[in-house]
């Protein structure tokens, strides 16, 4: 967790790259740098790394290799799946999503809406779980895509994905059920087909892989228009020279992550629980989503009387990096759209901080972090 004594608790924004991922990235750049689409021996070497990595990455999610297309990250995968199917469609086509999605989905949905399509933004309850009845009512024979994130990046709250996919398929078997699993993949083992997920967005840098690499999973049988036009890479689905080193780094990160997942999740869960329980002893706070299923690595805390910006700056000065919520929205002083959707009281909506743990956590970190937060709050009062 520590780099030069600075405590990094912002893994939901991005994670440090795992050594194995860095090594795989570097080795590929040095030894297999040729264009994977070329026709000579070095290209074949790059192509082999690409296809072996694709096969391995697919197997981690119970998917087939041809269901995996590499992208520049989660944002590109979400944009691709949400926006392109509406190209050349009658404006009777509809999109259903939720009010708590990451900006990559929300802004894509708003783009679809601005092109004249009906978009349903389904609300959630006060714990951050999507309202199922409203979701069911929003699906109809015109629904082209239903997009629901597996778990929220600000609160860690998990959505009833399997149930929602089932609802969609019962009402309209032709609707594509998409899930942004970018945050969930960090600490959950997911089998897309078993969960009823038909397309998904994954990002390398959330699991200790390189930045600038991601995956667009699309179930066999579905076709979506290309997002980037140009060469015929990635089975003619995505143009552009493939980032083979990034793919190799992602595969290596995933391999280490999957081999350690059970023990890492247990440690993170324990340390996070110690962190939350210790803080609760002396500080007036609410842990968001405490009564529902959450990802183990995210702890979103509402402090009763402390402004989050003030606390974030003070924590930074005391050597701890946290964030108010989505990195994509930081800098903007706007309240979080996720907390707004959860109808968090206006008086405390700017009193939330997200503490997010990661793969490099160590025993004792929960206690240590709680001590620093407590000390910082005392200094502020
Ligand atoms: C839930 C979620 N979706 C999508 C993204 C975007 O992923 P990327 O940074 O790879 O574009 C993020 C990153 O913060 C995220 O948390």
Coordinates of C-alpha atoms and ligand atoms in Angstrom, one line a residue:
X1 CA 0.0 0.0 0.0
X2 CA 2.9 2.4 0.7
X3 CA 5.2 4.0 -1.7
X4 CA 7.8 6.1 0.0
X5 CA 5.6 6.2 3.1
X6 CA 2.8 7.9 1.3
X7 CA -0.4 5.8 1.9
X8 CA -2.3 5.3 -1.3
X9 CA -6.0 4.5 -0.7
X10 CA -7.2 5.3 -4.1
X11 CA -7.1 2.0 -5.9
X12 CA -10.6 2.5 -7.3
X13 CA -9.1 5.3 -9.4
X14 CA -6.2 3.3 -10.5
X15 CA -3.8 0.7 -9.1
X16 CA 0.0 0.5 -9.1
X17 CA 1.2 -1.9 -11.8
X18 CA 2.1 -5.3 -10.6
X19 CA 5.8 -6.2 -11.2
X20 CA 4.8 -9.2 -13.4
X21 CA 2.7 -7.0 -15.5
X22 CA 5.5 -4.5 -15.9
X23 CA 7.9 -7.2 -16.8
X24 CA 5.6 -8.7 -19.4
X25 CA 4.9 -5.3 -20.8
X26 CA 8.7 -4.5 -21.0
X27 CA 9.6 -7.9 -22.5
X28 CA 7.0 -7.6 -25.2
X29 CA 8.1 -4.1 -26.1
X30 CA 11.7 -5.2 -26.3
X31 CA 11.4 -8.7 -27.9
X32 CA 8.1 -8.7 -29.8
X33 CA 7.8 -5.0 -30.8
X34 CA 6.7 -5.8 -34.4
X35 CA 3.2 -5.0 -35.6
X36 CA 1.1 -8.0 -34.8
X37 CA -0.6 -7.6 -38.3
X38 CA 2.6 -8.0 -40.2
X39 CA 3.8 -11.0 -42.3
X40 CA 7.2 -11.8 -40.9
X41 CA 8.7 -13.7 -38.1
X42 CA 8.7 -10.9 -35.5
X43 CA 5.1 -10.0 -36.3
X44 CA 4.2 -13.7 -35.8
X45 CA 5.9 -13.5 -32.4
X46 CA 3.8 -10.5 -31.5
X47 CA 0.7 -12.2 -32.9
X48 CA 1.3 -15.3 -30.8
X49 CA 1.6 -13.3 -27.6
X50 CA -1.6 -11.5 -28.6
X51 CA -3.6 -14.6 -29.2
X52 CA -2.2 -16.6 -26.2
X53 CA -3.1 -13.6 -24.0
X54 CA -6.6 -13.3 -25.5
X55 CA -7.2 -17.0 -24.9
X56 CA -6.0 -16.7 -21.3
X57 CA -8.0 -13.5 -20.6
X58 CA -11.1 -15.0 -22.1
X59 CA -10.8 -18.1 -19.9
X60 CA -10.7 -15.9 -16.8
X61 CA -14.2 -14.8 -17.5
X62 CA -15.6 -18.0 -18.9
X63 CA -15.6 -16.5 -22.3
X64 CA -14.4 -17.7 -25.8
X65 CA -11.4 -15.9 -27.3
X66 CA -13.4 -14.5 -30.2
X67 CA -15.6 -12.8 -27.7
X68 CA -12.7 -10.6 -26.5
X69 CA -11.7 -7.4 -28.4
X70 CA -8.9 -5.2 -27.0
X71 CA -9.6 -1.5 -26.5
X72 CA -7.8 1.4 -25.0
X73 CA -9.7 0.9 -21.7
X74 CA -13.1 0.8 -20.0
X75 CA -14.3 4.1 -21.4
X76 CA -13.8 3.0 -25.0
X77 CA -15.5 -0.3 -24.4
X78 CA -18.5 1.4 -22.8
X79 CA -18.8 4.1 -25.5
X80 CA -18.6 1.4 -28.2
X81 CA -21.3 -0.8 -26.8
X82 CA -23.7 1.9 -25.7
X83 CA -23.4 4.3 -28.7
X84 CA -22.7 2.4 -31.9
X85 CA -25.8 0.0 -32.0
X86 CA -28.0 3.1 -32.3
X87 CA -26.3 4.1 -35.5
X88 CA -28.8 4.0 -38.4
X89 CA -31.6 2.8 -36.0
X90 CA -35.1 4.2 -36.0
X91 CA -35.6 6.6 -33.1
X92 CA -38.1 4.2 -31.6
X93 CA -35.1 2.2 -30.3
X94 CA -34.5 2.6 -26.6
X95 CA -31.8 2.4 -24.0
X96 CA -32.1 1.5 -20.4
X97 CA -29.4 2.3 -17.9
X98 CA -29.2 3.5 -14.3
X99 CA -28.6 6.9 -12.6
X100 CA -25.5 5.6 -10.8
X101 CA -23.3 4.5 -13.8
X102 CA -19.8 5.7 -14.3
X103 CA -19.4 8.7 -16.5
X104 CA -18.3 6.5 -19.4
X105 CA -21.8 5.0 -19.6
X106 CA -23.8 8.0 -18.5
X107 CA -22.2 10.4 -21.0
X108 CA -22.6 7.8 -23.7
X109 CA -26.3 7.4 -22.8
X110 CA -26.7 11.1 -22.9
X111 CA -25.2 11.1 -26.3
X112 CA -27.7 8.5 -27.5
X113 CA -30.4 10.6 -26.0
X114 CA -29.2 13.8 -27.7
X115 CA -29.6 11.9 -31.0
X116 CA -33.4 11.6 -30.4
X117 CA -33.6 8.1 -28.7
X118 CA -35.5 7.5 -25.5
X119 CA -33.2 6.7 -22.6
X120 CA -34.4 5.4 -19.3
X121 CA -32.2 6.3 -16.3
X122 CA -33.4 4.0 -13.6
X123 CA -33.2 5.2 -10.0
X124 CA -31.8 3.5 -7.0
X125 CA -32.7 3.2 -3.3
X126 CA -31.0 4.9 -0.4
X127 CA -28.3 2.1 -0.2
X128 CA -27.5 2.5 -3.9
X129 CA -29.2 -0.6 -5.3
X130 CA -31.1 -0.1 -8.5
X131 CA -34.9 -0.2 -8.2
X132 CA -35.8 -3.5 -9.8
X133 CA -39.5 -2.8 -10.4
X134 CA -38.7 0.5 -12.2
X135 CA -36.0 -1.4 -14.2
X136 CA -38.5 -4.1 -15.2
X137 CA -41.0 -1.4 -16.4
X138 CA -38.3 0.3 -18.4
X139 CA -37.7 -2.7 -20.6
X140 CA -39.9 -3.2 -23.6
X141 CA -39.9 -4.5 -27.2
X142 CA -38.0 -1.5 -28.4
X143 CA -35.1 -1.8 -25.9
X144 CA -31.9 -2.2 -27.8
X145 CA -29.5 -2.2 -24.9
X146 CA -29.9 -2.5 -21.1
X147 CA -26.7 -1.4 -19.3
X148 CA -26.1 -1.9 -15.6
X149 CA -22.8 -1.8 -13.8
X150 CA -21.9 -4.8 -11.8
X151 CA -20.7 -2.7 -8.9
X152 CA -20.5 1.0 -8.3
X153 CA -17.1 2.7 -8.4
X154 CA -17.9 5.3 -5.7
X155 CA -19.7 3.1 -3.2
X156 CA -18.7 -0.4 -4.1
X157 CA -22.4 -1.4 -3.9
X158 CA -23.2 -4.5 -6.0
X159 CA -26.2 -4.7 -8.3
X160 CA -28.4 -7.8 -8.8
X161 CA -27.0 -8.4 -12.2
X162 CA -28.1 -12.0 -12.7
X163 CA -31.7 -11.1 -11.8
X164 CA -31.7 -8.0 -14.0
X165 CA -30.3 -9.9 -17.0
X166 CA -33.1 -12.5 -16.5
X167 CA -35.7 -9.8 -16.4
X168 CA -34.4 -8.3 -19.7
X169 CA -34.3 -11.6 -21.5
X170 CA -37.9 -12.5 -20.4
X171 CA -39.3 -9.3 -21.7
X172 CA -37.1 -8.9 -24.8
X173 CA -34.7 -11.6 -25.8
X174 CA -33.2 -9.3 -28.4
X175 CA -32.0 -6.7 -26.0
X176 CA -28.3 -6.8 -25.4
X177 CA -27.5 -6.9 -21.6
X178 CA -24.3 -4.9 -21.0
X179 CA -22.5 -4.6 -17.8
X180 CA -19.6 -2.2 -16.9
X181 CA -17.5 -4.6 -14.7
X182 CA -14.5 -2.3 -14.6
X183 CA -14.6 -1.9 -10.8
X184 CA -15.9 -5.4 -9.9
X185 CA -13.1 -7.3 -11.7
X186 CA -10.6 -5.9 -9.1
X187 CA -11.9 -8.2 -6.4
X188 CA -14.6 -10.5 -7.9
X189 CA -14.3 -13.6 -10.0
X190 CA -16.9 -13.2 -12.8
X191 CA -18.2 -15.7 -15.3
X192 CA -20.0 -13.6 -17.9
X193 CA -22.1 -16.3 -19.4
X194 CA -23.3 -17.7 -16.0
X195 CA -24.2 -14.1 -14.9
X196 CA -26.2 -13.4 -18.1
X197 CA -23.8 -10.7 -19.1
X198 CA -23.7 -10.4 -22.9
X199 CA -21.3 -7.5 -23.2
X200 CA -18.9 -6.0 -20.7
X201 CA -16.2 -3.4 -20.3
X202 CA -12.9 -4.2 -18.5
X203 CA -10.0 -1.9 -17.7
X204 CA -6.4 -3.1 -17.2
X205 CA -5.3 -0.4 -14.8
X206 CA -7.8 -1.4 -12.1
X207 CA -6.2 -4.8 -11.5
X208 CA -2.5 -3.9 -11.5
X209 CA -2.2 -4.0 -15.3
X210 CA -1.0 -1.2 -17.6
X211 CA -3.1 1.9 -18.3
X212 CA -4.5 2.3 -21.8
X213 CA -5.6 -1.3 -22.3
X214 CA -9.0 -2.7 -21.8
X215 CA -11.4 -5.3 -23.1
X216 CA -14.7 -5.2 -24.8
X217 CA -16.5 -8.6 -24.3
X218 CA -19.3 -9.3 -26.7
X219 CA -21.2 -12.6 -26.6
X220 CA -21.0 -14.8 -29.7
X221 CA -24.0 -14.1 -31.9
X222 CA -24.1 -10.4 -31.4
X223 CA -22.5 -7.9 -33.8
X224 CA -22.0 -4.2 -33.2
X225 CA -20.8 -1.6 -35.7
X226 CA -17.1 -0.6 -35.5
X227 CA -16.3 2.3 -33.3
X228 CA -12.9 3.1 -34.8
X229 CA -12.5 2.9 -38.6
X230 CA -9.3 2.1 -40.4
X231 CA -7.3 -1.1 -40.6
X232 CA -8.8 -4.6 -40.2
X233 CA -7.3 -5.5 -36.8
X234 CA -9.1 -7.4 -34.2
X235 CA -11.2 -9.5 -36.6
X236 CA -12.1 -6.2 -38.3
X237 CA -13.9 -5.0 -35.2
X238 CA -11.5 -2.4 -34.1
X239 CA -9.0 -0.5 -36.3
X240 CA -5.6 0.5 -35.1
X241 CA -2.3 -1.2 -34.4
X242 CA -2.9 -3.5 -31.4
X243 CA -1.2 -2.6 -28.1
X244 CA 0.3 -6.1 -27.7
X245 CA 2.6 -5.0 -24.8
X246 CA -0.4 -3.7 -23.0
X247 CA -2.3 -6.9 -23.7
X248 CA 0.6 -9.0 -22.4
X249 CA 0.8 -6.8 -19.3
X250 CA -2.9 -7.2 -18.7
X251 CA -2.7 -11.0 -19.1
X252 CA 0.2 -11.2 -16.6
X253 CA -1.6 -8.9 -14.1
X254 CA -4.8 -11.0 -14.4
X255 CA -2.8 -14.2 -13.9
X256 CA -1.3 -13.0 -10.7
X257 CA -4.6 -11.6 -9.6
X258 CA -6.6 -14.8 -10.2
X259 CA -4.0 -17.0 -8.5
X260 CA -4.2 -14.8 -5.3
X261 CA -7.8 -13.7 -5.5
X262 CA -9.2 -15.7 -2.6
X263 CA -6.5 -14.8 -0.1
X264 CA -6.3 -11.2 -1.3
X265 CA -10.0 -10.7 -0.9
X266 CA -10.0 -12.2 2.6
X267 CA -7.2 -9.8 3.6
X268 CA -8.8 -6.7 2.0
X269 CA -12.2 -7.5 3.6
X270 CA -10.6 -8.0 7.0
X271 CA -8.5 -4.8 6.9
X272 CA -11.4 -2.8 5.5
X273 CA -13.6 -4.0 8.3
X274 CA -11.0 -3.1 10.9
X275 CA -10.6 0.3 9.3
X276 CA -14.4 1.0 9.3
X277 CA -14.9 -0.4 12.8
X278 CA -12.0 1.5 14.4
X279 CA -13.1 4.7 12.8
X280 CA -16.7 4.2 14.1
X281 CA -15.5 4.0 17.7
X282 CA -14.6 7.7 18.0
X283 CA -16.0 9.5 14.9
X284 CA -19.6 10.2 13.9
X285 CA -19.9 8.6 10.5
X286 CA -22.0 6.4 8.2
X287 CA -20.5 3.7 6.0
X288 CA -22.4 3.9 2.7
X289 CA -24.0 0.6 1.6
X290 CA -23.2 -1.1 4.9
X291 CA -26.4 -3.1 4.8
X292 CA -26.1 -4.4 1.3
X293 CA -23.6 -6.4 -0.7
X294 CA -20.4 -4.4 -1.5
X295 CA -17.1 -4.9 -3.2
X296 CA -14.5 -5.6 -0.4
X297 CA -12.1 -2.9 -1.6
X298 CA -14.3 0.2 -1.5
X299 CA -15.3 2.1 1.6
X300 CA -17.3 5.2 1.1
X301 CA -17.7 7.1 4.3
X302 CA -20.0 10.0 5.2
X303 CA -18.5 12.2 8.0
X304 CA -21.2 14.0 10.0
X305 CA -19.5 17.4 10.3
X306 CA -16.5 17.4 8.1
X307 CA -16.4 18.7 4.5
X308 CA -14.7 16.0 2.3
X309 CA -12.6 18.5 0.4
X310 CA -11.1 19.9 3.6
X311 CA -10.5 16.4 4.9
X312 CA -9.0 15.1 1.7
X313 CA -6.5 18.0 1.6
X314 CA -5.6 17.4 5.3
X315 CA -5.1 13.7 4.7
X316 CA -2.9 14.4 1.7
X317 CA -0.7 16.7 4.0
X318 CA -0.6 13.8 6.5
X319 CA 0.6 11.4 3.8
X320 CA -2.6 9.7 2.7
X321 CA -4.2 9.8 -0.8
X322 CA -7.9 9.3 -1.1
X323 CA -10.6 10.7 -3.3
X324 CA -14.1 12.1 -3.1
X325 CA -15.5 9.7 -5.6
X326 CA -15.0 9.2 -9.3
X327 CA -11.6 10.4 -10.5
X328 CA -13.3 11.6 -13.7
X329 CA -15.4 14.1 -11.7
X330 CA -12.7 15.3 -9.3
X331 CA -11.7 18.9 -9.6
X332 CA -15.4 19.7 -10.3
X333 CA -16.9 20.7 -7.0
X334 CA -20.3 19.2 -8.0
X335 CA -21.8 16.7 -5.6
X336 CA -21.5 13.1 -6.7
X337 CA -24.3 12.0 -9.1
X338 CA -24.3 8.6 -7.3
X339 CA -25.0 10.2 -3.9
X340 CA -27.6 12.5 -5.5
X341 CA -29.3 9.4 -7.0
X342 CA -29.2 7.8 -3.5
X343 CA -31.0 11.0 -2.2
X344 CA -28.2 11.7 0.3
X345 CA -29.2 14.8 2.3
X346 CA -27.9 18.1 0.8
X347 CA -26.3 19.0 4.1
X348 CA -23.9 16.0 4.1
X349 CA -23.6 15.2 0.4
X350 CA -20.2 16.9 0.3
X351 CA -19.0 15.1 3.4
X352 CA -18.1 11.8 1.7
X353 CA -14.7 10.3 1.1
X354 CA -13.9 7.1 -0.8
X355 CA -11.1 5.0 0.7
X356 CA -10.2 2.2 -1.7
X357 CA -7.8 -0.6 -0.9
X358 CA -5.9 -2.7 -3.4
X359 CA -3.8 -5.8 -4.2
X360 CA -0.7 -4.6 -2.3
X361 CA -2.5 -4.3 1.1
X362 CA -0.7 -5.7 4.1
X363 CA -1.9 -7.0 7.5
X364 CA -2.2 -4.0 9.9
X365 CA -3.0 -1.5 7.2
X366 CA -6.7 -1.1 8.3
X367 CA -5.7 -0.1 11.8
X368 CA -2.9 2.2 10.7
X369 CA -5.1 4.0 8.2
X370 CA -7.9 4.5 10.7
X371 CA -5.3 6.0 13.1
X372 CA -4.2 8.5 10.5
X373 CA -7.8 9.5 9.6
X374 CA -8.7 9.9 13.3
X375 CA -5.6 12.0 14.0
X376 CA -6.3 14.2 11.0
X377 CA -9.9 14.8 12.0
X378 CA -8.7 15.7 15.5
X379 CA -6.3 18.2 14.1
X380 CA -9.1 19.8 12.1
X381 CA -11.4 20.2 15.0
Ligands
LIG1 C1 -16.9 1.7 -13.2 C2 -15.9 2.3 -14.2 N1 -16.2 2.3 -15.5 C3 -15.4 2.8 -16.4 C4 -14.2 3.3 -16.0 C5 -13.3 3.9 -17.1 O1 -12.2 3.0 -17.3 P1 -10.8 3.6 -18.1 O2 -10.1 4.4 -17.1 O3 -10.1 2.3 -18.4 O4 -11.3 4.3 -19.3 C6 -13.9 3.4 -14.7 C7 -12.6 4.1 -14.2 O5 -12.6 4.9 -13.3 C8 -14.8 2.9 -13.7 O6 -14.5 2.9 -12.4

